């Protein structure tokens, strides 16, 4: 497909273009789908099937990307200034503000004007509460969020970018997974999203990295725009935000975490603001718990299951990335052996059995029992946290230390780089 045709196709994004593999309308009337709808309606107390308006907005968003950041990359990184100086300018603006950058180009001024603006819908108290709830889930949410992504590797729009870059396969998988964990820690730490905060800086670096990956993928003839939309689209990116909010908010009850509906809605708001900083700014973003469940219902119904071997490779690369490596001291080796089996247990517990059994995966037993064994302990601690004054703050400090300790055990003294892959493996 020629570049002019691709550009025209993207331009139609909000005006009626829908990827061929967005199969919602082909499947919504299936008997199994409607049975699941009725069952969810009885449990939730509302209809999980979203409005036609929401589904169409979601589908069109597969042709929406980040034009503000892309214009900046074109003018600065790919223009006369060049990538080295462009990175220096970006770092300076993140650390000291855009006014500290002499002769900042117009595209950079526009990018930071948007980045530093306060959206009309922003509620700082909800953002702070949502970040605190995310911290309270500790390292459990790291395992769950990744496991929920494994389930979506059946979709080409998600799996193909990762497969083509090789970022989440083989030896690279561990590094990229831990960069994601670093991102989660940075944005949810207290003050992380404030001006100059580490999470805020990380969000911008990830945003620019996504532009580079999207550009490279769009230049490849095997990228099927008509079927998948643009790489790292607003549609798929919004689902990623759901994977840090409503989905773990519900699923982690299975481990004993007592997350209320109001707290889930706070995490929705928190991740909406993170998305704003990342350039993911759909006006149809769910406003409450019911709308978020409806969006996830649409996301599961629309699946096309076409990723094939690329998706399978990603699923099967996840757990081996945590396997202990030779040459470590005995203490680290012991921690790594334990953590590896914990990851097997979480993945075997949360990943749909049909998905787990369809791939080459480690034996689940007995490690799959680990989440069940710890659930009563976590439930008891959660009950104490809710009832005993002051314990909530203690729990927050403990979980923050645990997250950082877990990350450092995995990555050592290295820092996350958030650099795009320079060369695709195929």
Coordinates of C-alpha atoms in Angstrom, one line a residue:
X1 CA 0.0 0.0 0.0
X2 CA 1.5 3.4 -1.0
X3 CA 2.2 6.1 1.5
X4 CA -0.5 8.4 0.0
X5 CA -3.1 5.7 0.4
X6 CA -2.1 5.0 3.9
X7 CA -2.2 8.7 4.9
X8 CA -5.7 9.0 3.4
X9 CA -6.8 5.9 5.2
X10 CA -5.6 7.3 8.6
X11 CA -7.2 10.7 7.8
X12 CA -10.6 8.9 7.7
X13 CA -10.0 7.5 11.1
X14 CA -12.6 9.4 13.0
X15 CA -15.0 9.5 10.1
X16 CA -16.1 5.9 9.7
X17 CA -13.0 3.8 9.1
X18 CA -13.1 0.5 11.0
X19 CA -10.3 -2.2 10.8
X20 CA -11.4 -5.4 9.1
X21 CA -10.4 -7.4 12.2
X22 CA -12.7 -5.5 14.5
X23 CA -15.3 -8.3 14.5
X24 CA -17.7 -6.9 17.1
X25 CA -20.8 -6.7 14.8
X26 CA -20.1 -10.2 13.3
X27 CA -20.2 -11.8 16.8
X28 CA -22.4 -9.7 19.1
X29 CA -25.5 -11.8 18.3
X30 CA -23.9 -15.1 18.8
X31 CA -25.7 -17.3 21.4
X32 CA -22.6 -17.7 23.6
X33 CA -22.0 -13.9 23.6
X34 CA -25.6 -13.1 24.6
X35 CA -25.5 -15.8 27.3
X36 CA -22.4 -14.2 28.8
X37 CA -24.1 -10.8 28.5
X38 CA -27.1 -12.0 30.5
X39 CA -24.9 -13.6 33.2
X40 CA -22.9 -10.5 33.6
X41 CA -26.0 -8.4 33.8
X42 CA -27.3 -10.5 36.7
X43 CA -24.0 -10.2 38.5
X44 CA -23.2 -6.5 37.8
X45 CA -26.7 -5.1 37.9
X46 CA -26.3 -3.3 34.6
X47 CA -26.1 -4.3 30.9
X48 CA -22.5 -5.0 30.0
X49 CA -23.3 -4.5 26.2
X50 CA -22.1 -1.0 25.4
X51 CA -24.0 1.6 23.3
X52 CA -23.5 1.6 19.5
X53 CA -21.9 5.0 19.9
X54 CA -19.2 3.8 22.2
X55 CA -18.4 0.7 20.1
X56 CA -18.1 2.8 16.9
X57 CA -15.9 5.4 18.7
X58 CA -13.7 2.5 20.0
X59 CA -13.5 1.0 16.5
X60 CA -12.6 4.3 14.8
X61 CA -9.8 4.9 17.3
X62 CA -7.7 2.1 15.7
X63 CA -6.8 4.8 13.1
X64 CA -6.0 7.4 15.7
X65 CA -2.5 8.0 16.9
X66 CA -0.6 11.0 18.4
X67 CA -0.2 13.8 15.8
X68 CA 1.2 16.3 18.2
X69 CA 4.1 14.1 19.2
X70 CA 4.6 12.9 15.7
X71 CA 5.0 16.5 14.4
X72 CA 7.6 17.1 17.1
X73 CA 9.6 14.0 16.1
X74 CA 9.4 15.0 12.4
X75 CA 10.7 18.5 13.1
X76 CA 13.3 17.8 15.8
X77 CA 14.5 14.2 15.7
X78 CA 14.2 13.6 12.0
X79 CA 14.8 17.2 10.9
X80 CA 17.9 19.4 10.9
X81 CA 18.3 19.2 14.7
X82 CA 18.8 15.5 14.8
X83 CA 18.2 12.7 17.3
X84 CA 21.1 13.4 19.7
X85 CA 20.3 17.1 20.2
X86 CA 16.6 16.3 20.1
X87 CA 17.0 14.0 23.1
X88 CA 19.1 16.6 24.9
X89 CA 16.4 19.2 24.3
X90 CA 13.6 16.8 25.5
X91 CA 15.5 15.9 28.7
X92 CA 16.1 19.6 29.5
X93 CA 12.5 20.5 29.0
X94 CA 11.4 17.6 31.2
X95 CA 13.8 18.5 34.0
X96 CA 13.6 22.3 33.9
X97 CA 10.6 23.2 31.8
X98 CA 10.2 24.2 28.2
X99 CA 11.3 27.8 28.9
X100 CA 14.7 26.4 29.7
X101 CA 15.2 25.2 26.1
X102 CA 16.6 28.1 24.0
X103 CA 14.9 28.5 20.6
X104 CA 12.6 25.6 21.1
X105 CA 10.9 24.8 17.8
X106 CA 7.2 25.4 17.4
X107 CA 6.3 21.7 17.4
X108 CA 8.1 21.3 20.7
X109 CA 6.3 24.3 22.2
X110 CA 3.0 22.8 21.1
X111 CA 3.9 19.4 22.5
X112 CA 4.7 20.8 26.0
X113 CA 1.8 23.2 25.9
X114 CA -0.4 20.1 25.7
X115 CA 1.7 18.0 28.1
X116 CA 1.7 20.7 30.8
X117 CA -2.0 21.7 30.4
X118 CA -4.5 20.6 32.9
X119 CA -7.5 18.8 31.3
X120 CA -10.9 20.1 32.3
X121 CA -11.9 16.8 33.6
X122 CA -8.9 16.3 35.9
X123 CA -9.5 15.7 39.6
X124 CA -6.1 15.7 41.4
X125 CA -7.6 14.0 44.5
X126 CA -8.9 11.1 42.3
X127 CA -5.6 10.8 40.6
X128 CA -3.8 10.6 44.0
X129 CA -6.3 8.0 45.2
X130 CA -6.0 5.9 42.1
X131 CA -2.2 5.9 42.3
X132 CA -2.4 4.8 45.9
X133 CA -4.8 2.0 45.1
X134 CA -2.5 0.8 42.3
X135 CA 0.4 0.9 44.8
X136 CA -1.6 -1.1 47.3
X137 CA -1.9 -4.0 44.8
X138 CA 1.9 -4.3 45.2
X139 CA 3.8 -6.6 42.9
X140 CA 0.7 -8.7 42.3
X141 CA -0.6 -6.2 39.8
X142 CA 2.7 -6.6 37.8
X143 CA 2.0 -10.2 37.3
X144 CA -1.7 -9.8 36.6
X145 CA -1.4 -6.9 34.2
X146 CA 1.1 -8.9 32.1
X147 CA -1.0 -12.0 32.3
X148 CA -4.1 -10.1 31.0
X149 CA -1.9 -8.9 28.1
X150 CA -1.0 -12.5 27.2
X151 CA -4.7 -13.2 26.6
X152 CA -4.8 -10.3 24.1
X153 CA -1.8 -11.5 22.2
X154 CA -4.3 -13.4 20.0
X155 CA -4.9 -10.0 18.3
X156 CA -2.7 -9.0 15.4
X157 CA -2.9 -5.2 16.2
X158 CA -1.3 -6.0 19.6
X159 CA 1.0 -8.9 18.8
X160 CA 2.5 -7.8 15.5
X161 CA 4.3 -4.7 16.7
X162 CA 5.9 -6.6 19.5
X163 CA 6.7 -9.6 17.3
X164 CA 8.3 -7.5 14.5
X165 CA 10.5 -5.6 16.9
X166 CA 11.3 -8.7 18.9
X167 CA 11.1 -6.6 22.0
X168 CA 9.1 -9.1 24.0
X169 CA 10.6 -12.3 22.7
X170 CA 13.7 -14.3 23.5
X171 CA 16.5 -12.5 25.5
X172 CA 14.9 -9.1 25.1
X173 CA 11.6 -10.1 26.8
X174 CA 12.9 -9.6 30.3
X175 CA 14.4 -6.2 29.7
X176 CA 11.2 -4.8 28.0
X177 CA 8.9 -6.3 30.7
X178 CA 11.0 -4.6 33.4
X179 CA 10.9 -1.3 31.5
X180 CA 7.1 -1.6 31.7
X181 CA 7.3 -2.3 35.5
X182 CA 9.5 0.7 35.9
X183 CA 7.0 2.8 34.1
X184 CA 4.2 1.5 36.4
X185 CA 6.3 2.3 39.5
X186 CA 7.3 5.8 38.3
X187 CA 3.8 7.0 37.4
X188 CA 2.2 5.7 40.6
X189 CA 4.8 6.8 43.1
X190 CA 3.7 9.8 45.2
X191 CA 4.4 13.0 43.3
X192 CA 5.4 11.0 40.2
X193 CA 3.0 12.8 37.9
X194 CA 3.7 16.3 39.2
X195 CA 5.8 18.7 37.1
X196 CA 9.4 17.4 37.2
X197 CA 8.2 14.1 38.7
X198 CA 9.9 10.9 37.5
X199 CA 6.7 9.4 36.3
X200 CA 5.8 12.4 34.3
X201 CA 9.2 12.3 32.6
X202 CA 8.9 8.6 31.9
X203 CA 5.5 9.1 30.3
X204 CA 6.9 11.5 27.8
X205 CA 9.9 9.3 27.0
X206 CA 7.5 6.3 26.4
X207 CA 5.3 8.6 24.3
X208 CA 8.2 9.5 22.0
X209 CA 9.4 5.9 21.8
X210 CA 5.9 4.9 20.6
X211 CA 6.1 7.5 17.8
X212 CA 9.4 6.0 16.5
X213 CA 8.0 2.4 16.7
X214 CA 4.8 3.4 15.0
X215 CA 6.7 5.2 12.1
X216 CA 8.9 2.2 11.5
X217 CA 6.1 -0.2 11.4
X218 CA 4.0 2.0 9.1
X219 CA 6.9 1.9 6.6
X220 CA 6.9 -1.9 6.4
X221 CA 4.8 -3.4 3.6
X222 CA 3.6 -6.3 5.8
X223 CA 1.8 -4.0 8.1
X224 CA -1.9 -4.5 7.1
X225 CA -3.4 -1.1 7.8
X226 CA -6.9 -2.1 6.5
X227 CA -7.0 -5.0 9.0
X228 CA -5.3 -3.7 12.1
X229 CA -5.4 0.1 12.0
X230 CA -2.3 2.1 12.9
X231 CA 0.4 0.5 15.2
X232 CA 0.0 1.4 18.9
X233 CA -3.4 3.0 18.2
X234 CA -5.5 4.9 20.6
X235 CA -7.9 2.0 20.6
X236 CA -5.4 -0.6 21.8
X237 CA -3.6 1.9 24.1
X238 CA -6.9 2.6 25.9
X239 CA -7.3 -1.1 26.5
X240 CA -3.9 -1.0 28.1
X241 CA -5.1 1.7 30.5
X242 CA -8.0 -0.5 31.4
X243 CA -5.5 -3.2 32.2
X244 CA -4.2 -1.1 35.0
X245 CA -7.6 -0.1 36.5
X246 CA -10.9 -1.9 36.2
X247 CA -9.5 -5.3 35.2
X248 CA -7.1 -5.8 38.1
X249 CA -9.6 -4.0 40.4
X250 CA -12.0 -6.8 39.9
X251 CA -9.6 -9.7 39.4
X252 CA -7.4 -9.1 42.4
X253 CA -10.3 -9.8 44.7
X254 CA -9.3 -13.4 43.9
X255 CA -6.1 -12.7 45.9
X256 CA -7.9 -11.0 48.8
X257 CA -7.5 -7.4 47.8
X258 CA -10.7 -5.5 48.8
X259 CA -11.0 -2.9 46.1
X260 CA -14.2 -0.9 46.2
X261 CA -16.1 0.3 43.2
X262 CA -15.2 3.9 44.1
X263 CA -11.5 2.9 44.3
X264 CA -11.7 1.2 40.9
X265 CA -13.2 4.5 39.4
X266 CA -10.3 6.4 41.0
X267 CA -7.8 4.1 39.2
X268 CA -9.7 4.7 36.0
X269 CA -9.2 8.5 36.5
X270 CA -5.5 8.0 37.4
X271 CA -4.8 6.0 34.3
X272 CA -6.8 8.4 32.2
X273 CA -4.4 11.1 33.3
X274 CA -1.4 8.9 32.6
X275 CA -2.9 8.3 29.1
X276 CA -3.3 12.1 28.6
X277 CA 0.4 12.4 29.2
X278 CA 1.1 9.6 26.8
X279 CA -0.9 11.2 24.1
X280 CA -3.8 8.8 24.5
X281 CA -6.7 11.2 24.8
X282 CA -10.0 9.7 23.6
X283 CA -13.1 11.7 24.4
X284 CA -15.0 8.4 24.8
X285 CA -12.7 7.2 27.7
X286 CA -15.0 5.4 30.3
X287 CA -16.3 7.8 32.9
X288 CA -17.3 5.3 35.5
X289 CA -17.2 1.6 36.4
X290 CA -20.2 0.6 34.2
X291 CA -18.7 2.2 31.1
X292 CA -15.3 0.6 31.7
X293 CA -16.9 -2.9 32.0
X294 CA -18.9 -2.2 28.8
X295 CA -15.7 -1.3 26.9
X296 CA -13.9 -4.5 28.0
X297 CA -17.0 -6.5 27.0
X298 CA -16.7 -4.9 23.5
X299 CA -12.9 -5.6 23.5
X300 CA -13.4 -9.3 24.1
X301 CA -16.3 -9.7 21.6
X302 CA -14.5 -7.9 18.8
X303 CA -11.5 -10.3 18.9
X304 CA -10.4 -11.9 15.6
X305 CA -7.8 -14.4 16.9
X306 CA -5.4 -13.9 13.9
X307 CA -2.0 -13.3 15.5
X308 CA -1.1 -17.0 15.0
X309 CA 2.5 -18.0 15.6
X310 CA 3.5 -14.4 16.4
X311 CA 1.1 -14.2 19.3
X312 CA 2.1 -17.7 20.5
X313 CA 5.7 -16.8 20.5
X314 CA 5.0 -13.8 22.8
X315 CA 2.9 -15.8 25.2
X316 CA 5.6 -18.5 25.4
X317 CA 8.4 -16.0 25.9
X318 CA 6.9 -14.5 29.0
X319 CA 7.6 -17.1 31.8
X320 CA 11.1 -18.1 30.5
X321 CA 12.1 -14.5 30.9
X322 CA 11.9 -15.0 34.7
X323 CA 13.9 -18.2 34.7
X324 CA 17.1 -17.9 36.8
X325 CA 20.2 -17.2 34.9
X326 CA 23.5 -19.0 35.5
X327 CA 26.3 -17.2 37.4
X328 CA 24.2 -15.5 40.1
X329 CA 25.1 -15.7 43.8
X330 CA 23.2 -18.2 45.8
X331 CA 21.0 -15.6 47.5
X332 CA 19.9 -14.1 44.2
X333 CA 19.6 -17.5 42.6
X334 CA 17.2 -18.6 45.5
X335 CA 15.1 -15.4 45.1
X336 CA 15.0 -15.9 41.3
X337 CA 13.9 -19.6 41.7
X338 CA 11.1 -18.6 44.0
X339 CA 10.0 -15.7 41.9
X340 CA 10.0 -17.8 38.7
X341 CA 7.6 -20.3 40.3
X342 CA 5.4 -17.5 41.7
X343 CA 5.1 -16.1 38.1
X344 CA 4.1 -19.6 36.9
X345 CA 1.5 -19.7 39.6
X346 CA 0.0 -16.3 38.8
X347 CA 0.0 -17.0 35.1
X348 CA -1.6 -20.4 35.5
X349 CA -4.2 -19.0 37.9
X350 CA -5.3 -16.0 35.8
X351 CA -4.7 -17.0 32.2
X352 CA -7.7 -18.7 30.7
X353 CA -7.1 -22.5 30.8
X354 CA -7.7 -22.9 27.1
X355 CA -5.1 -20.3 26.4
X356 CA -2.6 -21.8 28.8
X357 CA -3.1 -25.3 27.5
X358 CA -2.8 -24.1 23.8
X359 CA 0.8 -23.0 24.3
X360 CA 4.1 -24.5 25.4
X361 CA 4.0 -23.5 29.1
X362 CA 5.6 -24.8 32.3
X363 CA 3.5 -27.2 34.4
X364 CA 1.1 -25.2 36.6
X365 CA 1.0 -27.5 39.5
X366 CA 1.7 -27.0 42.3
X367 CA 2.6 -23.4 41.7
X368 CA -0.9 -22.5 40.6
X369 CA -2.0 -23.1 44.2
X370 CA 0.1 -20.2 45.5
X371 CA -2.5 -17.5 44.8
X372 CA -5.1 -19.5 46.6
X373 CA -2.9 -20.1 49.6
X374 CA -2.0 -16.4 50.0
X375 CA -5.5 -15.1 49.5
X376 CA -6.7 -15.5 53.1
X377 CA -3.6 -13.8 54.4
X378 CA -4.1 -10.8 52.0
X379 CA -7.8 -10.6 52.8
X380 CA -7.0 -10.5 56.5
X381 CA -4.4 -7.8 56.1
X382 CA -6.8 -5.8 53.9
X383 CA -9.4 -6.1 56.5
X384 CA -7.0 -4.8 59.2
X385 CA -5.9 -2.0 56.9
X386 CA -9.5 -0.8 56.5
X387 CA -10.4 -1.0 60.1
X388 CA -7.3 0.1 62.0
X389 CA -6.5 3.8 61.8
X390 CA -3.1 4.6 60.4
X391 CA -2.5 1.1 59.0
X392 CA -3.4 2.2 55.5
X393 CA -0.4 4.6 55.4
X394 CA 1.9 1.8 56.8
X395 CA 0.7 -0.6 54.1
X396 CA 1.4 2.0 51.4
X397 CA 5.0 2.4 52.6
X398 CA 5.5 -1.3 52.8
X399 CA 4.2 -1.9 49.3
X400 CA 6.3 0.9 47.8
X401 CA 9.4 -0.7 49.3
X402 CA 8.4 -4.2 48.1
X403 CA 7.8 -3.0 44.6
X404 CA 11.2 -1.3 44.4
X405 CA 13.0 -4.3 45.9
X406 CA 11.3 -6.7 43.5
X407 CA 12.3 -4.5 40.6
X408 CA 15.9 -4.2 41.7
X409 CA 16.2 -7.9 42.3
X410 CA 15.2 -8.5 38.6
X411 CA 17.2 -5.7 36.9
X412 CA 20.2 -5.0 39.3
X413 CA 21.8 -1.6 39.1
X414 CA 20.8 -0.9 35.5
X415 CA 18.2 1.8 34.7
X416 CA 15.4 1.6 32.2
X417 CA 16.2 3.3 29.0
X418 CA 12.9 3.5 27.1
X419 CA 14.7 3.5 23.8
X420 CA 12.9 2.3 20.6
X421 CA 14.3 -0.8 18.9
X422 CA 16.7 0.4 16.2
X423 CA 16.4 -2.6 13.9
X424 CA 13.5 -4.9 13.4
X425 CA 14.3 -8.6 13.4
X426 CA 12.3 -9.2 10.2

